[in-house]
């Protein structure tokens, strides 16, 4: 079988589905917080204000299934659950953080452009 | 007023909303294709298989409103519309492409992890 070069532009290449999962705001925020070290579930919720319980659980589960995050359950009462990045997850810190840093640097320019476009074409 | 350092972890900082718009599969794919030069609407559709007409139009409009993409309408029949990256949009090529390249490089590892996790915890 001929070997096809992986491309996110090919909808049949699994890399497209992977791009869909990692190019995600909550993924970027969770990876950023976990890059600082192991965190408990409640710590993650506190460190990522605005994330809902459901979205946090769902994103963590997806990251765990993808082998990006380790989930460690301690058999204590009440149960203690800790999350940390796997080596694969750590390899995502740099590219995802670059997106966060871009947003933190350039958001005023995007805000100005939005304001101008609303003025130019009202209702669009 | 004290100057607060922009942070995507702060839900009141506009950079969080910007992160939401740029950390997006279709944004990454459109920017990748436009990094190769100006494209007509139909060319973009052809070069990004799997994108719906609605999603393409919606994402292009958002990118245009954010000042990342220039839209040029030629007054001909049938109308000709061309899209190109602005300098601000070009500054996104590198960080977004790093995410695409990561997906193209690491998708087999994520696929294997998914297969293992399905085996380990059926139904989860």
Coordinates of C-alpha atoms in Angstrom, one line a residue, chain B residues 9-115:
Chain B
X9 CA -6.7 32.0 32.5
X10 CA -8.6 35.1 33.5
X11 CA -12.2 34.7 32.1
X12 CA -12.6 38.5 32.2
X13 CA -9.6 39.1 30.0
X14 CA -10.4 39.5 26.3
X15 CA -7.5 37.2 25.5
X16 CA -9.6 34.2 26.7
X17 CA -12.3 35.0 24.0
X18 CA -9.6 35.4 21.4
X19 CA -8.1 32.0 22.4
X20 CA -11.5 30.5 21.9
X21 CA -11.7 31.9 18.3
X22 CA -8.1 31.0 17.2
X23 CA -7.8 27.6 19.0
X24 CA -10.1 26.1 16.4
X25 CA -9.7 23.4 13.7
X26 CA -11.2 25.4 10.9
X27 CA -9.3 28.5 11.7
X28 CA -6.0 26.5 11.7
X29 CA -6.9 24.9 8.3
X30 CA -7.9 28.2 6.7
X31 CA -4.8 30.0 7.9
X32 CA -2.6 27.1 6.7
X33 CA -4.2 27.2 3.2
X34 CA -4.1 31.0 3.0
X35 CA -0.4 31.0 4.1
X36 CA 0.2 29.8 0.5
X37 CA -1.3 33.0 -0.9
X38 CA -4.6 34.6 -1.9
X39 CA -7.4 32.2 -2.6
X40 CA -10.9 32.4 -4.0
X41 CA -13.9 31.1 -2.0
X42 CA -14.3 28.0 -4.1
X43 CA -10.6 27.3 -4.0
X44 CA -10.7 27.3 -0.2
X45 CA -13.5 24.8 -0.3
X46 CA -11.6 22.5 -2.6
X47 CA -8.4 22.8 -0.6
X48 CA -10.1 22.1 2.7
X49 CA -12.1 18.9 2.0
X50 CA -14.8 18.2 4.6
X51 CA -15.6 21.8 5.4
X52 CA -19.2 22.8 4.9
X53 CA -20.2 25.9 3.0
X54 CA -21.8 27.3 6.2
X55 CA -18.7 26.6 8.4
X56 CA -16.3 28.1 5.8
X57 CA -18.4 31.2 5.4
X58 CA -18.8 31.6 9.1
X59 CA -15.2 31.1 10.0
X60 CA -14.0 33.4 7.2
X61 CA -16.3 36.2 8.4
X62 CA -15.1 35.8 11.9
X63 CA -11.5 35.9 10.7
X64 CA -12.3 39.0 8.6
X65 CA -14.0 40.7 11.6
X66 CA -10.9 40.0 13.7
X67 CA -8.7 41.6 11.2
X68 CA -6.9 38.4 10.3
X69 CA -8.2 37.9 6.8
X70 CA -8.8 40.4 4.0
X71 CA -11.8 39.9 1.8
X72 CA -11.8 41.5 -1.6
X73 CA -14.9 41.6 -3.7
X74 CA -14.6 42.2 -7.5
X75 CA -17.6 43.8 -9.0
X76 CA -18.0 41.3 -11.9
X77 CA -20.7 38.8 -12.9
X78 CA -20.6 36.3 -11.4
X79 CA -19.1 38.0 -8.3
X80 CA -15.5 37.1 -7.6
X81 CA -14.3 37.1 -3.9
X82 CA -10.7 36.6 -2.9
X83 CA -9.3 36.0 0.6
X84 CA -5.8 36.7 1.9
X85 CA -4.0 37.0 5.2
X86 CA -3.4 40.4 6.8
X87 CA -0.1 41.0 8.5
X88 CA -1.8 40.2 11.8
X89 CA -3.1 36.9 10.3
X90 CA 0.3 36.1 9.0
X91 CA 1.6 36.3 12.5
X92 CA -0.7 33.4 13.3
X93 CA 0.8 31.1 10.7
X94 CA 3.7 29.9 12.8
X95 CA 1.9 29.1 16.1
X96 CA -1.1 27.5 14.4
X97 CA 1.0 25.5 12.0
X98 CA 3.0 24.1 14.9
X99 CA -0.3 22.6 16.2
X100 CA -1.1 21.1 12.8
X101 CA 2.5 19.7 12.6
X102 CA 2.2 18.2 16.1
X103 CA -1.1 16.5 15.1
X104 CA 0.5 15.1 11.9
X105 CA 3.5 13.8 13.8
X106 CA 1.8 12.4 16.9
X107 CA -1.6 11.1 15.8
X108 CA -0.5 7.4 15.8
X109 CA 0.4 7.7 19.5
X110 CA -3.0 9.2 20.3
X111 CA -4.8 6.5 18.3
X112 CA -2.9 3.8 20.1
X113 CA -3.8 5.3 23.5
X114 CA -7.5 5.6 22.5
X115 CA -7.5 1.9 21.5

